[in-house]
Every structure is written in C-alpha cells, then in structure tokens.
C-alpha cells in the first residue's frame, strides 16, 4: 500500500506497489530467514525496512502465510504466553530457503534485463 503525500510519504504515481505484489511470499521468506517471527511483527519489519514507503495489507500477508505453510516453505507454531497473548510464529523451512534463493535469483535476472531495456545499465549478453 502506498501512502498519501499529506503524511510525507510516497505518492501513488511514484511507487509501483503492483511490481512487489507478486513477490510477497519471497519478501516474507526474506524476513523469516533472519529469525522466526509472528504475523504483526513481519508486517512491521517490512514496513520499517522501507521507511514506511511500503506496507503489505494484513489480508495479503495472511494469505501469504497460508500459501507458505501449504507449500511447505514455512512452518507455524504457537509461542508461549509469557509476553502477553499467545502468538503464532512462523519459521522458514529448508524448502523455503531454497525457494527464497531461487526467487531472488529470478528477481535479479529480471531486474538486470529491465534495467538494460530501460537504458539504466549496459545490455547483457547471454552467458555472461
């Protein structure tokens, strides 16, 4: 979600959130690579990593958690209640680490091609 200019954040036309939507699962896996986290904590880490310029809607995040669990890329467990309410934590699996690495490689390759097509970097040649 982009924010309005009244709050001092990025206007809709300056940030293409649509480009990130297809990468929500990879973004969540990236957070989980660092440490196990619960749902709202993941939301905050993503928001804070972008200085508040990008926030993933709660419904989108929970749909991502369900996909990651279903596909065996993450596991869930209940934390203890010593710090308030009981929270569901998510942890990345070995399959999730492999998927993250593959998805980041695909993103880098795509970004390189787009950059060369837009004239941001020199053209790439196949095999280099």
CSV table of N, CA, C and O in Angstrom, one decimal:
chain,number,residue,atom,x,y,z
A,1,UNK,N,0.9,-1.1,0.0
A,1,UNK,CA,0.0,0.0,0.0
A,1,UNK,C,0.9,1.2,0.0
A,1,UNK,O,1.9,1.3,0.7
A,2,UNK,N,0.6,2.2,-0.8
A,2,UNK,CA,1.4,3.4,-0.8
A,2,UNK,C,0.6,4.4,0.1
A,2,UNK,O,-0.6,4.3,0.3
A,3,UNK,N,1.3,5.4,0.6
A,3,UNK,CA,0.7,6.4,1.5
A,3,UNK,C,0.5,7.7,0.7
A,3,UNK,O,1.1,7.9,-0.3
A,4,UNK,N,-0.3,8.5,1.3
A,4,UNK,CA,-0.6,9.8,0.7
A,4,UNK,C,0.5,10.8,1.0
A,4,UNK,O,1.3,10.7,1.9
A,5,UNK,N,0.5,11.9,0.1
A,5,UNK,CA,1.6,12.9,0.3
A,5,UNK,C,1.4,13.8,1.5
A,5,UNK,O,2.3,14.4,2.0
A,6,UNK,N,0.1,13.8,2.0
A,6,UNK,CA,-0.1,14.6,3.2
A,6,UNK,C,0.7,14.1,4.4
A,6,UNK,O,1.1,14.9,5.3
A,7,UNK,N,0.9,12.8,4.4
A,7,UNK,CA,1.7,12.3,5.5
A,7,UNK,C,3.2,12.3,5.3
A,7,UNK,O,4.0,11.8,6.1
A,8,UNK,N,3.6,12.9,4.1
A,8,UNK,CA,5.0,13.0,3.8
A,8,UNK,C,5.6,11.8,3.2
A,8,UNK,O,6.8,11.7,3.0
A,9,UNK,N,4.8,10.8,2.8
A,9,UNK,CA,5.3,9.5,2.2
A,9,UNK,C,5.1,9.6,0.7
A,9,UNK,O,4.8,10.6,0.1
A,10,UNK,N,5.4,8.5,0.1
A,10,UNK,CA,5.4,8.4,-1.4
A,10,UNK,C,4.1,8.5,-2.0
A,10,UNK,O,3.1,7.8,-1.6
A,11,UNK,N,3.9,9.3,-3.1
A,11,UNK,CA,2.6,9.4,-3.8
A,11,UNK,C,2.4,8.1,-4.6
A,11,UNK,O,3.4,7.5,-5.0
A,12,UNK,N,1.2,7.8,-5.0
A,12,UNK,CA,0.9,6.6,-5.7
A,12,UNK,C,1.6,6.5,-7.0
A,12,UNK,O,2.1,5.4,-7.4
A,13,UNK,N,1.8,7.6,-7.7
A,13,UNK,CA,2.4,7.5,-9.1
A,13,UNK,C,3.9,7.3,-9.0
A,13,UNK,O,4.5,7.1,-10.0
A,14,UNK,N,4.5,7.5,-7.8
A,14,UNK,CA,6.0,7.4,-7.7
A,14,UNK,C,6.4,6.0,-7.3
A,14,UNK,O,7.6,5.7,-7.3
A,15,UNK,N,5.5,5.2,-6.9
A,15,UNK,CA,5.9,3.9,-6.4
A,15,UNK,C,4.9,2.8,-7.0
A,15,UNK,O,3.7,3.0,-6.8
A,16,UNK,N,5.4,1.9,-7.7
A,16,UNK,CA,4.6,0.9,-8.3
A,16,UNK,C,4.5,-0.4,-7.4
A,16,UNK,O,5.2,-1.3,-7.5
A,17,UNK,N,3.6,-0.3,-6.4
A,17,UNK,CA,3.4,-1.4,-5.5
A,17,UNK,C,3.0,-2.7,-6.2
A,17,UNK,O,3.2,-3.8,-5.8
A,18,UNK,N,2.3,-2.5,-7.4
A,18,UNK,CA,2.0,-3.7,-8.2
A,18,UNK,C,3.2,-4.6,-8.5
A,18,UNK,O,3.1,-5.8,-8.6
A,19,UNK,N,4.3,-3.9,-8.7
A,19,UNK,CA,5.5,-4.7,-9.0
A,19,UNK,C,6.0,-5.6,-7.9
A,19,UNK,O,6.6,-6.6,-8.1
A,20,UNK,N,5.6,-5.2,-6.7
A,20,UNK,CA,6.0,-6.0,-5.5
A,20,UNK,C,5.0,-7.1,-5.1
A,20,UNK,O,5.3,-8.0,-4.5
A,21,UNK,N,3.8,-6.9,-5.5
A,21,UNK,CA,2.7,-7.8,-5.1
A,21,UNK,C,3.0,-9.2,-5.4
A,21,UNK,O,2.7,-10.1,-4.6
A,22,UNK,N,3.5,-9.5,-6.5
A,22,UNK,CA,3.8,-10.9,-6.9
A,22,UNK,C,5.0,-11.5,-6.2
A,22,UNK,O,5.3,-12.7,-6.3
A,23,UNK,N,5.6,-10.7,-5.3
A,23,UNK,CA,6.8,-11.1,-4.6
A,23,UNK,C,6.6,-11.2,-3.1
A,23,UNK,O,7.5,-11.3,-2.3
A,24,UNK,N,5.3,-11.1,-2.7
A,24,UNK,CA,5.0,-11.1,-1.2
A,24,UNK,C,5.6,-12.3,-0.5
A,24,UNK,O,6.2,-12.2,0.5
A,25,UNK,N,5.4,-13.5,-1.1
A,25,UNK,CA,5.9,-14.7,-0.4
A,25,UNK,C,7.4,-14.6,-0.3
A,25,UNK,O,8.0,-15.0,0.8
A,26,UNK,N,8.1,-14.2,-1.3
A,26,UNK,CA,9.6,-14.1,-1.2
A,26,UNK,C,10.0,-13.0,-0.2
A,26,UNK,O,11.0,-13.2,0.6
A,27,UNK,N,9.3,-11.9,-0.1
A,27,UNK,CA,9.6,-10.9,0.9
A,27,UNK,C,9.4,-11.5,2.3
A,27,UNK,O,10.2,-11.3,3.2
A,28,UNK,N,8.3,-12.2,2.5
A,28,UNK,CA,8.1,-12.8,3.9
A,28,UNK,C,9.2,-13.9,4.2
A,28,UNK,O,9.7,-13.9,5.3
A,29,UNK,N,9.5,-14.7,3.2
A,29,UNK,CA,10.6,-15.6,3.4
A,29,UNK,C,11.9,-14.9,3.8
A,29,UNK,O,12.7,-15.4,4.6
A,30,UNK,N,12.2,-13.8,3.1
A,30,UNK,CA,13.3,-13.0,3.5
A,30,UNK,C,13.4,-12.5,4.9
A,30,UNK,O,14.4,-12.6,5.6
A,31,UNK,N,12.2,-12.2,5.4
A,31,UNK,CA,12.1,-11.8,6.9
A,31,UNK,C,12.4,-13.0,7.7
A,31,UNK,O,13.1,-13.0,8.7
A,32,UNK,N,11.8,-14.1,7.3
A,32,UNK,CA,11.9,-15.4,8.2
A,32,UNK,C,13.3,-15.9,8.1
A,32,UNK,O,13.7,-16.7,9.0
A,33,UNK,N,14.1,-15.6,7.1
A,33,UNK,CA,15.5,-16.1,7.0
A,33,UNK,C,16.3,-15.5,8.2
A,33,UNK,O,17.2,-16.2,8.7
A,34,UNK,N,15.9,-14.4,8.7
A,34,UNK,CA,16.6,-13.7,9.8
A,34,UNK,C,16.3,-14.4,11.1
A,34,UNK,O,17.2,-14.6,11.9
A,35,UNK,N,15.0,-14.6,11.3
A,35,UNK,CA,14.5,-15.2,12.6
A,35,UNK,C,13.1,-15.5,12.5
A,35,UNK,O,12.3,-14.9,11.7
A,36,UNK,N,12.6,-16.4,13.3
A,36,UNK,CA,11.2,-16.7,13.4
A,36,UNK,C,10.4,-15.5,13.8
A,36,UNK,O,11.0,-14.7,14.6
A,37,UNK,N,9.3,-15.3,13.3
A,37,UNK,CA,8.5,-14.0,13.6
A,37,UNK,C,7.0,-14.4,13.6
A,37,UNK,O,6.6,-15.3,13.0
A,38,UNK,N,6.3,-13.5,14.3
A,38,UNK,CA,4.8,-13.7,14.3
A,38,UNK,C,4.2,-12.7,13.3
A,38,UNK,O,4.9,-11.8,12.8
A,39,UNK,N,3.0,-12.8,13.0
A,39,UNK,CA,2.4,-12.1,11.9
A,39,UNK,C,2.5,-10.6,11.9
A,39,UNK,O,3.0,-10.0,10.9
A,40,UNK,N,2.2,-9.9,13.0
A,40,UNK,CA,2.2,-8.5,13.0
A,40,UNK,C,3.7,-8.0,13.0
A,40,UNK,O,4.0,-7.0,12.5
A,41,UNK,N,4.6,-8.8,13.6
A,41,UNK,CA,6.0,-8.4,13.6
A,41,UNK,C,6.5,-8.4,12.2
A,41,UNK,O,7.3,-7.6,11.8
A,42,UNK,N,6.1,-9.4,11.4
A,42,UNK,CA,6.5,-9.5,10.0
A,42,UNK,C,6.1,-8.2,9.3
A,42,UNK,O,6.8,-7.6,8.5
A,43,UNK,N,4.8,-7.8,9.5
A,43,UNK,CA,4.3,-6.6,8.9
A,43,UNK,C,5.1,-5.4,9.2
A,43,UNK,O,5.5,-4.6,8.4
A,44,UNK,N,5.5,-5.3,10.5
A,44,UNK,CA,6.3,-4.1,11.0
A,44,UNK,C,7.7,-4.1,10.4
A,44,UNK,O,8.2,-3.1,10.0
A,45,UNK,N,8.3,-5.3,10.3
A,45,UNK,CA,9.6,-5.4,9.8
A,45,UNK,C,9.7,-5.0,8.3
A,45,UNK,O,10.6,-4.3,7.9
A,46,UNK,N,8.6,-5.4,7.5
A,46,UNK,CA,8.6,-5.0,6.1
A,46,UNK,C,8.3,-3.5,6.0
A,46,UNK,O,9.0,-2.8,5.2
A,47,UNK,N,7.4,-3.0,6.8
A,47,UNK,CA,7.1,-1.5,6.7
A,47,UNK,C,8.4,-0.7,7.1
A,47,UNK,O,8.8,0.2,6.4
A,48,UNK,N,9.0,-1.1,8.2
A,48,UNK,CA,10.2,-0.4,8.7
A,48,UNK,C,11.4,-0.5,7.7
A,48,UNK,O,12.2,0.4,7.6
A,49,UNK,N,11.5,-1.6,7.0
A,49,UNK,CA,12.6,-1.8,6.1
A,49,UNK,C,12.5,-0.8,4.9
A,49,UNK,O,13.6,-0.5,4.3
A,50,UNK,N,11.3,-0.3,4.7
A,50,UNK,CA,11.1,0.6,3.6
A,50,UNK,C,10.9,2.0,4.1
A,50,UNK,O,10.5,2.9,3.3
A,51,UNK,N,11.2,2.2,5.3
A,51,UNK,CA,10.9,3.6,5.9
A,51,UNK,C,9.5,4.0,5.9
A,51,UNK,O,9.1,5.1,5.8
A,52,UNK,N,8.6,3.0,5.8
A,52,UNK,CA,7.2,3.2,5.8
A,52,UNK,C,6.6,3.5,4.4
A,52,UNK,O,5.4,3.7,4.2
A,53,UNK,N,7.5,3.4,3.4
A,53,UNK,CA,7.0,3.6,2.0
A,53,UNK,C,6.2,2.5,1.5
A,53,UNK,O,5.4,2.7,0.5
A,54,UNK,N,6.3,1.3,2.0
A,54,UNK,CA,5.5,0.1,1.5
A,54,UNK,C,5.0,-0.6,2.7
A,54,UNK,O,5.7,-1.0,3.6
A,55,UNK,N,3.7,-0.9,2.7
A,55,UNK,CA,3.0,-1.7,3.7
A,55,UNK,C,2.2,-2.7,3.0
A,55,UNK,O,1.5,-2.4,2.1
A,56,UNK,N,2.3,-3.9,3.4
A,56,UNK,CA,1.5,-5.0,2.8
A,56,UNK,C,0.3,-5.1,3.7
A,56,UNK,O,0.3,-5.2,4.9
A,57,UNK,N,-0.9,-5.2,3.0
A,57,UNK,CA,-2.1,-5.3,3.7
A,57,UNK,C,-2.2,-6.6,4.5
A,57,UNK,O,-1.6,-7.6,4.1
A,58,UNK,N,-2.8,-6.5,5.7
A,58,UNK,CA,-2.9,-7.7,6.6
A,58,UNK,C,-3.5,-8.9,5.9
A,58,UNK,O,-2.9,-10.0,6.0
A,59,UNK,N,-4.5,-8.7,5.1
A,59,UNK,CA,-5.2,-9.8,4.4
A,59,UNK,C,-4.2,-10.5,3.4
A,59,UNK,O,-4.2,-11.7,3.3
A,60,UNK,N,-3.4,-9.6,2.7
A,60,UNK,CA,-2.4,-10.1,1.8
A,60,UNK,C,-1.3,-11.0,2.5
A,60,UNK,O,-0.9,-12.0,2.1
A,61,UNK,N,-0.9,-10.5,3.7
A,61,UNK,CA,0.1,-11.2,4.4
A,61,UNK,C,-0.4,-12.5,4.9
A,61,UNK,O,0.3,-13.5,4.8
A,62,UNK,N,-1.6,-12.6,5.5
A,62,UNK,CA,-2.1,-13.8,6.0
A,62,UNK,C,-2.4,-14.8,4.9
A,62,UNK,O,-2.2,-16.0,5.1
A,63,UNK,N,-2.8,-14.3,3.7
A,63,UNK,CA,-2.9,-15.2,2.5
A,63,UNK,C,-1.5,-15.8,2.2
A,63,UNK,O,-1.4,-17.0,1.8
A,64,UNK,N,-0.5,-15.0,2.3
A,64,UNK,CA,0.9,-15.4,2.0
A,64,UNK,C,1.3,-16.5,3.1
A,64,UNK,O,1.9,-17.5,2.7
A,65,UNK,N,1.0,-16.3,4.3
A,65,UNK,CA,1.3,-17.2,5.4
A,65,UNK,C,0.7,-18.6,5.0
A,65,UNK,O,1.3,-19.6,5.2
A,66,UNK,N,-0.6,-18.6,4.7
A,66,UNK,CA,-1.3,-19.8,4.3
A,66,UNK,C,-0.6,-20.5,3.2
A,66,UNK,O,-0.5,-21.7,3.2
A,67,UNK,N,-0.3,-19.8,2.1
A,67,UNK,CA,0.4,-20.4,1.0
A,67,UNK,C,1.8,-21.0,1.4
A,67,UNK,O,2.1,-22.1,1.0
A,68,UNK,N,2.5,-20.3,2.1
A,68,UNK,CA,3.8,-20.7,2.6
A,68,UNK,C,3.7,-22.0,3.4
A,68,UNK,O,4.5,-22.9,3.2
A,69,UNK,N,2.7,-22.1,4.3
A,69,UNK,CA,2.5,-23.3,5.1
A,69,UNK,C,2.1,-24.4,4.2
A,69,UNK,O,2.6,-25.5,4.3
A,70,UNK,N,1.1,-24.2,3.3
A,70,UNK,CA,0.6,-25.2,2.4
A,70,UNK,C,1.7,-25.8,1.5
A,70,UNK,O,1.7,-27.0,1.3
A,71,UNK,N,2.6,-24.9,1.0
A,71,UNK,CA,3.6,-25.4,0.1
A,71,UNK,C,4.9,-25.9,0.8
A,71,UNK,O,5.8,-26.3,0.2
A,72,UNK,N,4.8,-25.9,2.2
A,72,UNK,CA,6.0,-26.5,2.9
A,72,UNK,C,7.2,-25.5,3.0
A,72,UNK,O,8.3,-26.0,3.3
A,73,UNK,N,7.0,-24.3,2.7
A,73,UNK,CA,8.1,-23.3,2.7
A,73,UNK,C,8.3,-22.6,4.0
A,73,UNK,O,9.3,-22.0,4.3
A,74,UNK,N,7.2,-22.8,4.9
A,74,UNK,CA,7.3,-22.3,6.3
A,74,UNK,C,6.5,-23.2,7.2
A,74,UNK,O,5.7,-24.0,6.7
A,75,UNK,N,6.8,-23.1,8.4
A,75,UNK,CA,6.1,-23.9,9.5
A,75,UNK,C,5.5,-22.9,10.5
A,75,UNK,O,6.1,-21.8,10.6
A,76,UNK,N,4.5,-23.2,11.2
A,76,UNK,CA,3.9,-22.4,12.2
A,76,UNK,C,3.9,-23.1,13.6
A,76,UNK,O,3.8,-24.3,13.6
A,77,UNK,N,4.1,-22.3,14.6
A,77,UNK,CA,4.0,-22.9,16.0
A,77,UNK,C,3.5,-21.8,16.9
A,77,UNK,O,3.6,-20.6,16.6
A,78,UNK,N,2.9,-22.2,18.0
A,78,UNK,CA,2.4,-21.2,19.0
A,78,UNK,C,3.5,-20.9,20.0
A,78,UNK,O,4.2,-21.8,20.5
A,79,UNK,N,3.7,-19.6,20.2
A,79,UNK,CA,4.7,-19.1,21.2
A,79,UNK,C,4.1,-19.3,22.6
A,79,UNK,O,2.9,-19.5,22.8
A,80,UNK,N,5.0,-19.1,23.6
A,80,UNK,CA,4.5,-19.1,25.0
A,80,UNK,C,3.7,-17.8,25.3
A,80,UNK,O,3.8,-16.9,24.5
A,81,UNK,N,3.0,-17.8,26.4
A,81,UNK,CA,2.2,-16.7,26.8
A,81,UNK,C,2.9,-15.8,27.7
A,81,UNK,O,2.3,-14.9,28.4
A,82,UNK,N,4.2,-15.9,27.9
A,82,UNK,CA,4.9,-15.1,28.9
A,82,UNK,C,5.0,-13.7,28.6
A,82,UNK,O,5.2,-12.8,29.5
A,83,UNK,N,4.8,-13.3,27.3
A,83,UNK,CA,4.9,-11.9,26.9
A,83,UNK,C,3.6,-11.4,26.4
A,83,UNK,O,3.5,-10.8,25.4
A,84,UNK,N,2.5,-11.7,27.1
A,84,UNK,CA,1.2,-11.2,26.7
A,84,UNK,C,0.4,-12.4,26.0
A,84,UNK,O,0.5,-13.5,26.4
A,85,UNK,N,-0.4,-12.0,25.0
A,85,UNK,CA,-1.2,-13.0,24.3
A,85,UNK,C,-0.4,-14.1,23.6
A,85,UNK,O,0.8,-13.8,23.2
A,86,UNK,N,-1.0,-15.2,23.3
A,86,UNK,CA,-0.4,-16.2,22.6
A,86,UNK,C,-0.3,-15.9,21.1
A,86,UNK,O,-1.3,-15.5,20.5
A,87,UNK,N,0.9,-16.0,20.6
A,87,UNK,CA,1.1,-15.6,19.2
A,87,UNK,C,1.5,-16.8,18.3
A,87,UNK,O,2.2,-17.7,18.8
A,88,UNK,N,1.1,-16.8,17.1
A,88,UNK,CA,1.5,-17.8,16.1
A,88,UNK,C,2.8,-17.3,15.4
A,88,UNK,O,2.8,-16.3,14.8
A,89,UNK,N,3.8,-18.1,15.6
A,89,UNK,CA,5.1,-17.8,14.9
A,89,UNK,C,5.3,-18.6,13.7
A,89,UNK,O,4.8,-19.7,13.5
A,90,UNK,N,6.1,-18.0,12.8
A,90,UNK,CA,6.4,-18.7,11.5
A,90,UNK,C,7.9,-18.8,11.4
A,90,UNK,O,8.6,-18.0,11.9
A,91,UNK,N,8.3,-20.0,10.9
A,91,UNK,CA,9.7,-20.2,10.7
A,91,UNK,C,9.9,-20.8,9.2
A,91,UNK,O,9.0,-21.5,8.7
A,92,UNK,N,11.0,-20.4,8.6
A,92,UNK,CA,11.3,-20.9,7.3
A,92,UNK,C,11.8,-22.3,7.3
A,92,UNK,O,12.5,-22.7,8.3
A,93,UNK,N,11.5,-23.1,6.3
A,93,UNK,CA,11.9,-24.5,6.2
A,93,UNK,C,13.1,-24.5,5.2
A,93,UNK,O,13.4,-23.5,4.6
A,94,UNK,N,13.8,-25.6,5.1
A,94,UNK,CA,14.8,-25.8,4.1
A,94,UNK,C,14.3,-25.6,2.7
A,94,UNK,O,15.0,-24.9,1.9
A,95,UNK,N,13.1,-26.1,2.5
A,95,UNK,CA,12.5,-25.8,1.1
A,95,UNK,C,12.2,-24.3,0.9
A,95,UNK,O,12.4,-23.8,-0.2
A,96,UNK,N,11.8,-23.6,2.0
A,96,UNK,CA,11.6,-22.2,1.9
A,96,UNK,C,12.9,-21.4,1.6
A,96,UNK,O,12.9,-20.5,0.9
A,97,UNK,N,14.0,-21.9,2.2
A,97,UNK,CA,15.3,-21.2,2.0
A,97,UNK,C,15.7,-21.4,0.5
A,97,UNK,O,16.2,-20.5,-0.2
A,98,UNK,N,15.5,-22.6,0.0
A,98,UNK,CA,15.8,-22.9,-1.4
A,98,UNK,C,14.9,-22.1,-2.4
A,98,UNK,O,15.4,-21.5,-3.3
A,99,UNK,N,13.6,-22.0,-2.0
A,99,UNK,CA,12.7,-21.2,-2.8
A,99,UNK,C,13.1,-19.7,-2.8
A,99,UNK,O,13.1,-19.0,-3.8
A,100,UNK,N,13.5,-19.2,-1.6
A,100,UNK,CA,13.9,-17.8,-1.5
A,100,UNK,C,15.1,-17.6,-2.4
A,100,UNK,O,15.1,-16.6,-3.2
A,101,UNK,N,16.1,-18.4,-2.3
A,101,UNK,CA,17.3,-18.3,-3.1
A,101,UNK,C,17.0,-18.3,-4.6
A,101,UNK,O,17.4,-17.4,-5.4
A,102,UNK,N,16.1,-19.2,-5.0
A,102,UNK,CA,15.7,-19.3,-6.4
A,102,UNK,C,14.9,-18.0,-6.9
A,102,UNK,O,15.2,-17.5,-7.9
A,103,UNK,N,14.0,-17.6,-6.0
A,103,UNK,CA,13.2,-16.4,-6.4
A,103,UNK,C,14.1,-15.1,-6.4
A,103,UNK,O,13.8,-14.3,-7.3
A,104,UNK,N,15.0,-15.0,-5.5
A,104,UNK,CA,15.9,-13.8,-5.6
A,104,UNK,C,16.8,-13.9,-6.9
A,104,UNK,O,16.9,-12.8,-7.5
A,105,UNK,N,17.2,-15.0,-7.2
A,105,UNK,CA,18.0,-15.1,-8.5
A,105,UNK,C,17.1,-14.7,-9.7
A,105,UNK,O,17.6,-14.0,-10.6
A,106,UNK,N,15.9,-15.2,-9.7
A,106,UNK,CA,15.0,-14.8,-10.8
A,106,UNK,C,14.7,-13.3,-10.8
A,106,UNK,O,14.7,-12.6,-11.8
A,107,UNK,N,14.6,-12.7,-9.6
A,107,UNK,CA,14.4,-11.2,-9.5
A,107,UNK,C,15.6,-10.5,-10.0
A,107,UNK,O,15.4,-9.5,-10.8
A,108,UNK,N,16.8,-10.9,-9.6
A,108,UNK,CA,18.0,-10.2,-10.1
A,108,UNK,C,18.1,-10.3,-11.6
A,108,UNK,O,18.4,-9.3,-12.3
A,109,UNK,N,17.8,-11.5,-12.2
A,109,UNK,CA,17.9,-11.6,-13.6
A,109,UNK,C,16.9,-10.8,-14.3
A,109,UNK,O,17.2,-10.1,-15.3
A,110,UNK,N,15.7,-10.7,-13.8
A,110,UNK,CA,14.6,-9.9,-14.4
A,110,UNK,C,15.0,-8.4,-14.2
A,110,UNK,O,14.8,-7.6,-15.2
A,111,UNK,N,15.5,-8.0,-13.1
A,111,UNK,CA,15.9,-6.6,-12.9
A,111,UNK,C,17.0,-6.2,-13.8
A,111,UNK,O,17.0,-5.1,-14.4
A,112,UNK,N,17.9,-7.1,-14.1
A,112,UNK,CA,19.0,-6.8,-15.0
A,112,UNK,C,18.5,-6.6,-16.4
A,112,UNK,O,18.9,-5.6,-17.1
A,113,UNK,N,17.6,-7.4,-16.8
A,113,UNK,CA,17.0,-7.3,-18.2
A,113,UNK,C,16.2,-6.0,-18.3
A,113,UNK,O,16.3,-5.2,-19.3
A,114,UNK,N,15.4,-5.7,-17.3
A,114,UNK,CA,14.6,-4.5,-17.3
A,114,UNK,C,15.5,-3.3,-17.3
A,114,UNK,O,15.3,-2.3,-18.1
A,115,UNK,N,16.5,-3.3,-16.5
A,115,UNK,CA,17.4,-2.1,-16.4
A,115,UNK,C,18.1,-1.9,-17.8
A,115,UNK,O,18.2,-0.8,-18.3
A,116,UNK,N,18.5,-3.0,-18.5
A,116,UNK,CA,19.1,-2.8,-19.8
A,116,UNK,C,18.1,-2.4,-20.8
A,116,UNK,O,18.4,-1.5,-21.7
A,117,UNK,N,16.9,-2.8,-20.7
A,117,UNK,CA,15.8,-2.4,-21.7
A,117,UNK,C,15.5,-0.9,-21.5
A,117,UNK,O,15.1,-0.2,-22.4
A,118,UNK,N,15.6,-0.4,-20.2
A,118,UNK,CA,15.2,1.0,-19.9
A,118,UNK,C,16.5,1.9,-20.1
A,118,UNK,O,16.3,3.1,-19.9
A,119,UNK,N,17.6,1.3,-20.4
A,119,UNK,CA,18.8,2.1,-20.6
A,119,UNK,C,19.5,2.5,-19.3
A,119,UNK,O,20.4,3.3,-19.3
A,120,UNK,N,19.2,1.8,-18.2
A,120,UNK,CA,19.8,2.1,-16.9
A,120,UNK,C,21.2,1.5,-16.8
A,120,UNK,O,22.0,1.9,-16.0
A,121,UNK,N,21.4,0.3,-17.5
A,121,UNK,CA,22.7,-0.4,-17.4
A,121,UNK,C,23.0,-0.8,-18.8
A,121,UNK,O,22.1,-0.9,-19.7
A,122,UNK,N,24.3,-1.2,-19.1
A,122,UNK,CA,24.6,-1.7,-20.4
A,122,UNK,C,23.9,-3.0,-20.7
A,122,UNK,O,23.5,-3.7,-19.7
A,123,UNK,N,23.7,-3.3,-21.9
A,123,UNK,CA,23.0,-4.5,-22.3
A,123,UNK,C,23.7,-5.7,-21.8
A,123,UNK,O,25.0,-5.7,-21.7
A,124,UNK,N,23.0,-6.8,-21.4
A,124,UNK,CA,23.6,-8.0,-21.0
A,124,UNK,C,23.6,-9.0,-22.2
A,124,UNK,O,22.8,-8.9,-23.1
A,125,UNK,N,24.7,-9.8,-22.2
A,125,UNK,CA,24.7,-10.8,-23.3
A,125,UNK,C,24.5,-12.2,-22.6
A,125,UNK,O,24.9,-12.4,-21.5
A,126,UNK,N,23.9,-13.0,-23.4
A,126,UNK,CA,23.6,-14.4,-22.8
A,126,UNK,C,24.9,-15.1,-22.6
A,126,UNK,O,25.8,-15.1,-23.4
A,127,UNK,N,25.0,-15.7,-21.4
A,127,UNK,CA,26.2,-16.4,-21.0
A,127,UNK,C,27.2,-15.6,-20.3
A,127,UNK,O,28.2,-16.1,-19.9
A,128,UNK,N,26.9,-14.3,-20.1
A,128,UNK,CA,27.9,-13.5,-19.3
A,128,UNK,C,27.5,-13.2,-17.9
A,128,UNK,O,26.4,-13.5,-17.5
